[in-house]
Amino acid sequence: MRRLYHQPLSPFCRKIRLVLAEKKIEVELVEEKPWERRMDYLRQNPSGKVPMLKIDGLTLADSSAIFEYLEEVYPEKPLLPPDPPGRAEARRLANWFDDKFHHEVTANLLYERVNKKLAKSGYPESEKIKAGSRNVRYHLDYIDWLIEQRSWLAGDMMTIADFAAAAHLSCLDYTGDIEWSRNPGLHEWYAKIKSRPAFRSILADLVPGFTPPDHYADLDF
């Protein structure tokens, strides 16, 4: 059976869920709480992180490695451009969001406000939240600039770069940390990708103790 071990508000898990849905690969979703450090999970995935995907008799970990496997083995619908420069740019931007954006924004906002409470690992640090709130503006402006130059983030086709960005932004939208009116191009791009069928199950996610804004699941927000 195909299973994806995930956390609902993990951008890395959401990225893979978008990829799976876009490629029409059905999986069973199993919620895993990494902070519990379950031995059975650690035996299969020593990093202890999510996502972890069981598929084709394999156990795959790390969202970038999982994506590369899925893109290679399930080429329909492609999420990397056909040309080497295009693939390099899509991978560069996907890494931008999973590394730079994650460390400067997601970890400071989502992890401080939500993950710490879920894991019962302390109280949010105000300085980190302030840093995340400052940093997010720079990143949103960068996405806005990319959209001014291109049809999608990495070029003329939707790629893993769009899904990586949308995964992070959807988590931050859940916590009300995105000021959509500030960046019209960003708003239009997100509305376009949010309306895809692949996004439906993500927009249905609810995390106990945290209520998303009214516009969160609205396709015409």
Coordinates of N, CA and C in Angstrom, one line a residue:
M1 N 0.8 -1.2 0.0 CA 0.0 0.0 0.0 C 0.9 1.2 0.0
R2 N 0.5 2.2 -0.8 CA 1.2 3.5 -0.8 C 0.8 4.4 0.4
R3 N 1.8 4.8 1.1 CA 1.5 5.6 2.3 C 2.4 6.8 2.4
L4 N 1.8 7.9 2.8 CA 2.7 9.1 3.0 C 2.5 9.5 4.5
Y5 N 3.6 9.4 5.2 CA 3.6 9.8 6.6 C 3.9 11.4 6.6
H6 N 3.0 12.1 7.3 CA 3.1 13.6 7.1 C 2.6 14.3 8.3
Q7 N 2.7 15.6 8.3 CA 2.1 16.5 9.3 C 1.3 17.5 8.5
P8 N 0.1 17.8 8.9 CA -0.8 18.7 8.1 C -0.2 20.0 7.7
L9 N 0.5 20.7 8.7 CA 1.1 22.0 8.5 C 2.6 22.0 8.2
S10 N 3.1 20.9 7.7 CA 4.5 20.8 7.2 C 4.5 21.2 5.8
P11 N 5.3 22.3 5.4 CA 5.4 22.7 4.0 C 6.0 21.6 3.1
F12 N 6.9 20.8 3.7 CA 7.6 19.8 3.0 C 6.7 18.6 2.6
C13 N 5.8 18.3 3.6 CA 4.7 17.3 3.3 C 3.7 17.8 2.3
R14 N 3.4 19.1 2.5 CA 2.4 19.6 1.5 C 2.9 19.7 0.1
K15 N 4.2 19.9 0.0 CA 4.8 19.9 -1.4 C 4.7 18.6 -2.0
I16 N 5.0 17.5 -1.3 CA 4.8 16.2 -1.8 C 3.4 15.8 -2.0
R17 N 2.5 16.2 -1.2 CA 1.1 15.9 -1.4 C 0.6 16.6 -2.7
L18 N 1.1 17.8 -3.0 CA 0.7 18.5 -4.2 C 1.3 17.7 -5.4
V19 N 2.5 17.2 -5.3 CA 3.1 16.5 -6.4 C 2.3 15.2 -6.7
L20 N 2.0 14.4 -5.6 CA 1.3 13.2 -5.7 C -0.1 13.4 -6.4
A21 N -0.8 14.5 -5.9 CA -2.1 14.8 -6.4 C -2.1 15.2 -7.9
E22 N -1.1 16.0 -8.2 CA -1.0 16.5 -9.6 C -0.7 15.3 -10.5
K23 N 0.1 14.4 -10.1 CA 0.4 13.2 -10.9 C -0.6 12.1 -10.8
K24 N -1.7 12.4 -10.0 CA -2.8 11.4 -9.8 C -2.3 10.1 -9.2
I25 N -1.4 10.2 -8.2 CA -0.9 9.0 -7.5 C -1.6 9.0 -6.2
E26 N -2.5 8.0 -6.0 CA -3.2 7.9 -4.7 C -2.4 7.3 -3.6
V27 N -2.5 7.9 -2.5 CA -1.8 7.4 -1.3 C -2.7 7.5 -0.1
E28 N -2.3 6.7 0.9 CA -3.0 6.8 2.2 C -2.2 7.8 3.0
L29 N -2.8 8.7 3.6 CA -2.2 9.7 4.5 C -2.1 9.2 5.9
V30 N -0.9 9.2 6.5 CA -0.8 8.8 7.9 C -0.1 9.9 8.6
E31 N -0.8 10.5 9.6 CA -0.2 11.6 10.4 C 0.8 11.1 11.3
E32 N 2.0 11.7 11.2 CA 3.1 11.3 12.1 C 3.5 12.5 12.9
K33 N 3.8 12.3 14.2 CA 4.3 13.4 15.0 C 5.8 13.2 15.3
P34 N 6.6 13.9 14.5 CA 8.1 13.7 14.6 C 8.6 13.9 16.0
W35 N 8.0 14.8 16.8 CA 8.5 15.1 18.1 C 8.4 13.9 19.1
E36 N 7.5 12.9 18.7 CA 7.3 11.8 19.6 C 8.5 10.7 19.5
R37 N 9.2 10.9 18.4 CA 10.4 10.0 18.1 C 10.0 8.5 18.3
R38 N 9.0 8.1 17.6 CA 8.6 6.7 17.7 C 9.7 5.8 17.1
M39 N 10.0 4.7 17.9 CA 11.1 3.8 17.4 C 10.8 3.2 16.1
D40 N 9.5 2.8 15.9 CA 9.2 2.1 14.7 C 9.4 3.0 13.5
Y41 N 9.1 4.3 13.7 CA 9.3 5.3 12.6 C 10.8 5.5 12.4
L42 N 11.5 5.7 13.5 CA 12.9 5.9 13.4 C 13.7 4.8 12.7
R43 N 13.2 3.5 12.9 CA 13.9 2.4 12.3 C 13.7 2.5 10.7
Q44 N 12.6 3.0 10.3 CA 12.4 3.2 8.9 C 13.0 4.5 8.3
N45 N 13.0 5.5 9.1 CA 13.5 6.8 8.7 C 14.3 7.4 9.8
P46 N 15.6 7.1 9.8 CA 16.5 7.5 11.0 C 16.5 9.0 11.2
S47 N 16.2 9.8 10.2 CA 16.2 11.3 10.4 C 15.0 11.7 11.3
G48 N 14.0 10.9 11.4 CA 12.8 11.2 12.2 C 11.9 12.2 11.7
K49 N 12.2 12.7 10.5 CA 11.5 13.9 9.9 C 10.4 13.4 9.0
V50 N 9.5 14.3 8.7 CA 8.4 14.0 7.7 C 8.7 14.9 6.5
P51 N 8.3 14.5 5.3 CA 7.5 13.3 4.9 C 8.4 12.1 4.8
M52 N 7.7 10.9 4.8 CA 8.2 9.7 4.4 C 7.2 9.0 3.6
L53 N 7.6 8.5 2.4 CA 6.7 7.9 1.5 C 7.1 6.4 1.3
K54 N 6.0 5.5 1.4 CA 6.2 4.1 1.1 C 5.5 3.9 -0.3
I55 N 6.3 3.5 -1.3 CA 5.7 3.3 -2.6 C 6.6 2.4 -3.4
D56 N 6.0 1.5 -4.2 CA 6.8 0.6 -5.1 C 7.7 -0.3 -4.3
G57 N 7.3 -0.6 -3.1 CA 8.2 -1.5 -2.3 C 9.4 -0.8 -1.6
L58 N 9.4 0.6 -1.8 CA 10.5 1.4 -1.2 C 10.0 2.2 -0.1
T59 N 10.9 2.7 0.8 CA 10.7 3.6 1.8 C 11.6 4.8 1.5
L60 N 10.9 6.0 1.1 CA 11.7 7.1 0.7 C 11.5 8.3 1.7
A61 N 12.6 9.0 2.0 CA 12.6 10.1 2.9 C 13.2 11.3 2.3
D62 N 13.0 12.5 2.9 CA 13.5 13.8 2.4 C 12.6 14.2 1.2
S63 N 12.0 15.3 1.3 CA 11.0 15.8 0.3 C 11.7 16.0 -1.1
S64 N 12.9 16.4 -1.1 CA 13.6 16.6 -2.5 C 13.9 15.3 -3.1
A65 N 14.3 14.3 -2.3 CA 14.6 13.0 -2.9 C 13.3 12.3 -3.3
I66 N 12.3 12.5 -2.5 CA 11.0 11.9 -2.9 C 10.5 12.5 -4.2
F67 N 10.6 13.8 -4.3 CA 10.1 14.5 -5.6 C 10.9 13.9 -6.8
E68 N 12.2 13.9 -6.7 CA 13.0 13.4 -7.8 C 12.6 12.0 -8.2
Y69 N 12.4 11.1 -7.2 CA 11.9 9.8 -7.6 C 10.6 9.8 -8.3
L70 N 9.6 10.5 -7.8 CA 8.3 10.6 -8.4 C 8.4 11.2 -9.8
E71 N 9.2 12.2 -10.0 CA 9.3 12.8 -11.3 C 9.9 11.9 -12.3
E72 N 10.8 11.0 -11.9 CA 11.5 10.1 -12.8 C 10.7 8.9 -13.1
V73 N 10.0 8.4 -12.1 CA 9.2 7.1 -12.2 C 7.8 7.4 -12.7
Y74 N 7.3 8.5 -12.4 CA 5.9 8.9 -12.8 C 6.0 10.2 -13.6
P75 N 6.4 10.2 -14.8 CA 6.7 11.4 -15.6 C 5.4 12.3 -15.9
E76 N 4.2 11.7 -15.8 CA 3.0 12.4 -16.1 C 2.4 12.9 -14.8
K77 N 2.1 14.1 -14.7 CA 2.4 15.4 -15.4 C 3.8 15.8 -15.0
P78 N 4.6 16.3 -15.9 CA 6.0 16.7 -15.5 C 6.0 18.0 -14.7
L79 N 6.8 18.0 -13.7 CA 7.0 19.2 -12.9 C 8.4 19.8 -13.0
L80 N 9.1 19.3 -14.0 CA 10.4 19.9 -14.3 C 10.4 20.2 -15.8
P81 N 11.0 21.3 -16.3 CA 11.0 21.7 -17.7 C 11.8 20.7 -18.5
P82 N 11.6 20.6 -19.8 CA 12.4 19.7 -20.6 C 13.8 20.0 -20.9
D83 N 14.2 21.3 -20.7 CA 15.5 21.7 -21.0 C 16.4 21.9 -19.7
P84 N 17.7 21.6 -19.8 CA 18.5 21.6 -18.6 C 18.5 23.0 -17.9
P85 N 18.6 24.1 -18.6 CA 18.6 25.4 -17.9 C 17.2 25.6 -17.1
G86 N 16.1 25.1 -17.7 CA 14.9 25.3 -17.1 C 14.8 24.4 -15.8
R87 N 15.3 23.1 -15.9 CA 15.3 22.2 -14.8 C 16.2 22.8 -13.6
A88 N 17.3 23.4 -14.0 CA 18.2 24.0 -13.0 C 17.5 25.1 -12.3
E89 N 16.8 25.9 -13.0 CA 16.1 27.1 -12.4 C 15.0 26.6 -11.5
A90 N 14.2 25.6 -11.9 CA 13.1 25.1 -11.1 C 13.7 24.5 -9.8
R91 N 14.8 23.8 -9.9 CA 15.4 23.2 -8.7 C 16.0 24.3 -7.8
R92 N 16.6 25.3 -8.4 CA 17.1 26.4 -7.6 C 16.0 27.1 -6.8
L93 N 14.9 27.3 -7.4 CA 13.8 28.0 -6.7 C 13.2 27.1 -5.6
A94 N 13.0 25.8 -6.0 CA 12.4 24.9 -5.0 C 13.3 24.9 -3.8
N95 N 14.6 24.8 -4.0 CA 15.6 24.8 -2.9 C 15.6 26.2 -2.1
W96 N 15.3 27.3 -2.8 CA 15.2 28.6 -2.2 C 14.1 28.6 -1.1
F97 N 13.0 28.0 -1.5 CA 11.9 28.0 -0.5 C 12.1 27.0 0.6
D98 N 12.6 25.8 0.2 CA 12.8 24.8 1.2 C 14.0 25.0 2.1
D99 N 14.9 26.0 1.8 CA 16.1 26.3 2.6 C 16.0 27.7 3.1
K100 N 16.2 28.7 2.2 CA 16.3 30.1 2.7 C 14.9 30.6 3.2
F101 N 13.8 30.4 2.5 CA 12.5 30.8 3.0 C 12.2 30.1 4.3
H102 N 12.4 28.8 4.3 CA 12.1 28.0 5.5 C 12.8 28.5 6.7
H103 N 14.1 28.8 6.6 CA 14.9 29.2 7.8 C 14.6 30.6 8.2
E104 N 14.3 31.5 7.2 CA 14.1 32.9 7.5 C 12.7 33.3 7.8
V105 N 11.7 32.4 7.4 CA 10.3 32.8 7.5 C 9.6 31.7 8.3
T106 N 9.4 30.5 7.6 CA 8.6 29.5 8.1 C 9.0 29.0 9.5
A107 N 10.3 28.8 9.7 CA 10.7 28.3 11.1 C 10.5 29.4 12.1
N108 N 10.5 30.7 11.7 CA 10.3 31.8 12.7 C 8.8 32.1 13.0
L109 N 8.0 31.7 12.1 CA 6.5 32.0 12.3 C 5.8 30.8 12.6
L110 N 5.7 29.9 11.7 CA 4.9 28.7 11.8 C 5.4 27.8 13.0
Y111 N 6.7 27.5 13.0 CA 7.2 26.6 14.0 C 7.1 27.2 15.4
E112 N 7.4 28.5 15.5 CA 7.3 29.1 16.8 C 5.9 29.1 17.3
R113 N 4.9 29.5 16.5 CA 3.5 29.6 16.9 C 2.8 28.3 17.0
V114 N 3.0 27.4 16.1 CA 2.2 26.2 16.0 C 3.0 25.0 16.5
N115 N 4.1 24.7 15.9 CA 4.8 23.5 16.2 C 5.2 23.3 17.7
K116 N 5.6 24.5 18.3 CA 6.0 24.4 19.7 C 4.8 24.0 20.6
K117 N 3.7 24.5 20.2 CA 2.5 24.2 21.0 C 2.1 22.8 20.8
L118 N 2.1 22.3 19.6 CA 1.8 20.9 19.3 C 2.7 19.9 20.0
A119 N 4.0 20.3 20.0 CA 5.0 19.4 20.6 C 5.2 19.6 22.1
K120 N 4.5 20.7 22.6 CA 4.6 21.0 24.0 C 6.1 21.2 24.4
S121 N 6.8 22.0 23.5 CA 8.2 22.2 23.7 C 8.6 23.6 24.1
G122 N 7.7 24.4 24.6 CA 8.0 25.7 25.1 C 7.1 26.8 24.5
Y123 N 7.5 28.0 24.8 CA 6.6 29.1 24.3 C 7.3 29.8 23.1
P124 N 6.5 30.5 22.3 CA 7.1 31.2 21.1 C 8.0 32.2 21.6
E125 N 9.1 32.4 20.8 CA 10.1 33.4 21.1 C 9.8 34.7 20.2
S126 N 9.5 35.8 20.9 CA 9.0 37.0 20.2 C 10.0 37.5 19.2
E127 N 11.3 37.4 19.5 CA 12.3 37.9 18.6 C 12.3 37.1 17.3
K128 N 12.1 35.8 17.4 CA 12.0 35.0 16.1 C 10.8 35.3 15.3
I129 N 9.7 35.6 16.0 CA 8.4 35.9 15.3 C 8.6 37.3 14.6
K130 N 9.2 38.2 15.3 CA 9.5 39.6 14.7 C 10.4 39.4 13.5
A131 N 11.4 38.6 13.6 CA 12.3 38.4 12.4 C 11.6 37.7 11.3
G132 N 10.7 36.7 11.5 CA 9.9 36.1 10.5 C 9.0 37.1 9.8
S133 N 8.4 38.0 10.6 CA 7.5 39.0 10.0 C 8.2 40.0 9.1
R134 N 9.5 40.3 9.5 CA 10.3 41.2 8.7 C 10.7 40.5 7.4
N135 N 11.2 39.3 7.5 CA 11.7 38.6 6.4 C 10.7 38.2 5.4
V136 N 9.5 37.9 5.8 CA 8.5 37.5 4.8 C 8.2 38.5 3.7
R137 N 8.3 39.8 4.1 CA 8.0 40.8 3.1 C 9.0 40.8 1.9
Y138 N 10.3 40.6 2.3 CA 11.3 40.5 1.2 C 11.0 39.3 0.3
H139 N 10.7 38.2 0.9 CA 10.4 37.0 0.1 C 9.2 37.1 -0.8
L140 N 8.1 37.7 -0.3 CA 6.9 37.9 -1.0 C 7.2 38.9 -2.2
D141 N 8.0 39.9 -2.0 CA 8.4 40.8 -3.0 C 9.2 40.1 -4.1
Y142 N 10.0 39.2 -3.7 CA 10.8 38.4 -4.7 C 9.8 37.5 -5.6
I143 N 8.9 36.9 -4.9 CA 7.9 36.1 -5.7 C 7.1 37.0 -6.7
D144 N 6.7 38.2 -6.2 CA 6.0 39.2 -7.0 C 6.9 39.6 -8.2
W145 N 8.2 39.8 -8.0 CA 9.1 40.1 -9.1 C 9.2 39.0 -10.1
L146 N 9.3 37.8 -9.6 CA 9.4 36.6 -10.5 C 8.1 36.5 -11.4
I147 N 7.0 36.7 -10.8 CA 5.7 36.6 -11.5 C 5.6 37.7 -12.6
E148 N 6.2 38.9 -12.3 CA 6.2 40.0 -13.3 C 7.0 39.6 -14.6
Q149 N 8.0 38.7 -14.4 CA 8.9 38.3 -15.5 C 8.4 37.1 -16.2
R150 N 7.6 36.2 -15.6 CA 7.3 34.9 -16.1 C 5.9 34.5 -15.9
S151 N 5.5 33.5 -16.6 CA 4.1 32.9 -16.4 C 4.0 32.2 -15.1
W152 N 5.0 31.4 -14.7 CA 5.1 30.7 -13.5 C 6.4 31.1 -12.8
L153 N 6.7 30.6 -11.6 CA 7.9 31.1 -10.9 C 9.2 30.8 -11.7
A154 N 9.3 29.6 -12.3 CA 10.6 29.2 -12.9 C 10.6 29.4 -14.4
G155 N 9.4 29.9 -15.0 CA 9.4 30.0 -16.4 C 8.0 29.9 -17.0
D156 N 7.9 29.2 -18.1 CA 6.6 29.2 -18.8 C 5.7 28.1 -18.4
M157 N 6.2 27.2 -17.6 CA 5.3 26.0 -17.1 C 5.3 25.9 -15.6
M158 N 4.3 25.4 -15.1 CA 4.2 25.2 -13.6 C 5.2 24.0 -13.3
T159 N 6.0 24.3 -12.2 CA 7.1 23.3 -11.8 C 7.0 23.1 -10.3
I160 N 8.0 22.3 -9.9 CA 8.1 22.0 -8.5 C 8.4 23.3 -7.7
A161 N 9.0 24.3 -8.4 CA 9.2 25.6 -7.7 C 7.9 26.2 -7.2
D162 N 6.9 26.1 -8.1 CA 5.6 26.7 -7.7 C 5.0 25.9 -6.5
F163 N 5.1 24.6 -6.6 CA 4.6 23.8 -5.5 C 5.3 24.0 -4.2
A164 N 6.6 24.1 -4.2 CA 7.4 24.4 -3.0 C 7.0 25.7 -2.4
A165 N 6.9 26.7 -3.2 CA 6.5 28.0 -2.7 C 5.1 28.0 -2.2
A166 N 4.2 27.4 -2.9 CA 2.8 27.4 -2.5 C 2.6 26.6 -1.2
A167 N 3.4 25.5 -1.0 CA 3.3 24.7 0.2 C 3.7 25.6 1.4
H168 N 4.7 26.4 1.3 CA 5.1 27.2 2.4 C 4.1 28.3 2.7
L169 N 3.6 28.9 1.6 CA 2.7 30.0 1.7 C 1.3 29.6 2.2
S170 N 0.9 28.4 1.9 CA -0.4 27.9 2.3 C -0.3 27.6 3.9
C171 N 0.8 27.2 4.4 CA 1.0 27.0 5.8 C 0.9 28.4 6.5
L172 N 1.6 29.3 6.0 CA 1.6 30.7 6.6 C 0.2 31.4 6.4
D173 N -0.5 31.1 5.3 CA -1.8 31.6 5.2 C -2.8 31.0 6.2
Y174 N -2.5 29.8 6.6 CA -3.4 29.1 7.6 C -3.2 29.9 8.9
T175 N -2.0 30.4 9.2 CA -1.8 31.2 10.5 C -2.0 32.7 10.3
G176 N -2.5 33.1 9.1 CA -2.8 34.5 8.9 C -1.6 35.4 8.7
D177 N -0.4 34.9 8.3 CA 0.8 35.6 8.2 C 1.1 36.2 6.8
I178 N 0.2 36.1 5.9 CA 0.4 36.6 4.5 C -0.5 37.8 4.3
E179 N 0.0 38.9 3.9 CA -0.7 40.1 3.6 C -0.9 40.2 2.1
W180 N -2.0 39.5 1.6 CA -2.1 39.3 0.1 C -2.3 40.6 -0.6
S181 N -2.9 41.6 0.0 CA -3.1 42.9 -0.7 C -1.9 43.6 -1.1
R182 N -0.8 43.3 -0.4 CA 0.5 44.0 -0.6 C 1.1 43.7 -2.0
N183 N 0.9 42.5 -2.5 CA 1.6 42.0 -3.7 C 0.5 41.4 -4.6
P184 N 0.0 42.2 -5.5 CA -1.1 41.8 -6.4 C -0.7 40.6 -7.3
G185 N 0.5 40.6 -7.8 CA 1.0 39.6 -8.7 C 1.1 38.2 -7.9
L186 N 1.6 38.3 -6.7 CA 1.7 37.1 -5.9 C 0.3 36.6 -5.6
H187 N -0.7 37.5 -5.3 CA -2.1 37.1 -5.0 C -2.7 36.4 -6.2
E188 N -2.5 36.9 -7.4 CA -3.0 36.3 -8.6 C -2.4 34.9 -8.9
W189 N -1.1 34.8 -8.7 CA -0.4 33.5 -8.9 C -0.9 32.5 -7.9
Y190 N -1.0 32.9 -6.6 CA -1.5 31.9 -5.6 C -2.9 31.5 -5.8
A191 N -3.8 32.4 -6.2 CA -5.2 32.1 -6.5 C -5.2 31.1 -7.6
K192 N -4.3 31.2 -8.6 CA -4.3 30.3 -9.8 C -3.9 28.9 -9.3
I193 N -2.9 28.8 -8.5 CA -2.4 27.5 -8.1 C -3.3 26.9 -7.0
K194 N -3.8 27.7 -6.2 CA -4.7 27.3 -5.1 C -6.0 26.7 -5.7
S195 N -6.4 27.1 -6.9 CA -7.6 26.6 -7.5 C -7.5 25.2 -8.2
R196 N -6.2 24.7 -8.3 CA -6.0 23.4 -8.9 C -6.6 22.3 -8.0
P197 N -7.1 21.2 -8.7 CA -7.6 20.1 -7.9 C -6.6 19.5 -6.9
A198 N -5.3 19.6 -7.2 CA -4.3 19.0 -6.3 C -4.3 19.7 -4.9
F199 N -4.9 20.9 -4.9 CA -4.9 21.7 -3.6 C -6.0 21.4 -2.7
R200 N -7.0 20.6 -3.2 CA -8.3 20.5 -2.4 C -8.1 19.9 -1.1
S201 N -7.4 18.8 -1.0 CA -7.2 18.1 0.3 C -6.4 18.9 1.3
I202 N -5.5 19.7 0.8 CA -4.7 20.6 1.7 C -5.6 21.6 2.3
L203 N -6.5 22.2 1.5 CA -7.3 23.3 2.0 C -8.4 22.8 3.0
A204 N -8.5 21.4 3.0 CA -9.5 20.8 4.0 C -8.8 20.5 5.3
D205 N -7.5 20.6 5.4 CA -6.8 20.3 6.6 C -7.2 21.3 7.8
L206 N -7.4 20.7 8.9 CA -7.6 21.5 10.1 C -6.7 21.0 11.2
V207 N -6.1 21.9 11.9 CA -5.2 21.6 13.0 C -5.9 21.9 14.3
P208 N -6.1 21.0 15.2 CA -6.8 21.3 16.5 C -6.1 22.4 17.3
G209 N -6.9 23.3 17.7 CA -6.3 24.5 18.5 C -5.9 25.6 17.6
F210 N -6.0 25.5 16.3 CA -5.7 26.6 15.4 C -6.7 26.7 14.3
T211 N -7.3 27.9 14.2 CA -8.4 28.1 13.2 C -7.9 29.0 12.1
P212 N -8.0 28.6 10.9 CA -7.5 29.4 9.8 C -8.4 30.6 9.5
P213 N -7.9 31.7 8.8 CA -8.7 32.8 8.5 C -9.9 32.4 7.6
D214 N -10.9 33.2 7.5 CA -12.1 32.8 6.7 C -11.7 32.6 5.2
H215 N -10.7 33.4 4.7 CA -10.4 33.3 3.3 C -9.5 32.1 2.9
Y216 N -9.1 31.3 3.9 CA -8.0 30.3 3.7 C -8.5 29.3 2.6
A217 N -9.7 28.8 2.7 CA -10.1 27.8 1.8 C -11.0 28.4 0.6
D218 N -11.1 29.7 0.6 CA -11.9 30.4 -0.4 C -11.0 30.5 -1.7
L219 N -11.5 29.9 -2.8 CA -10.7 30.0 -4.1 C -10.8 31.4 -4.7
D220 N -11.8 32.2 -4.3 CA -11.9 33.6 -4.8 C -11.6 34.6 -3.8
F221 N -10.6 34.3 -3.0 CA -10.2 35.2 -1.9 C -9.7 36.5 -2.4

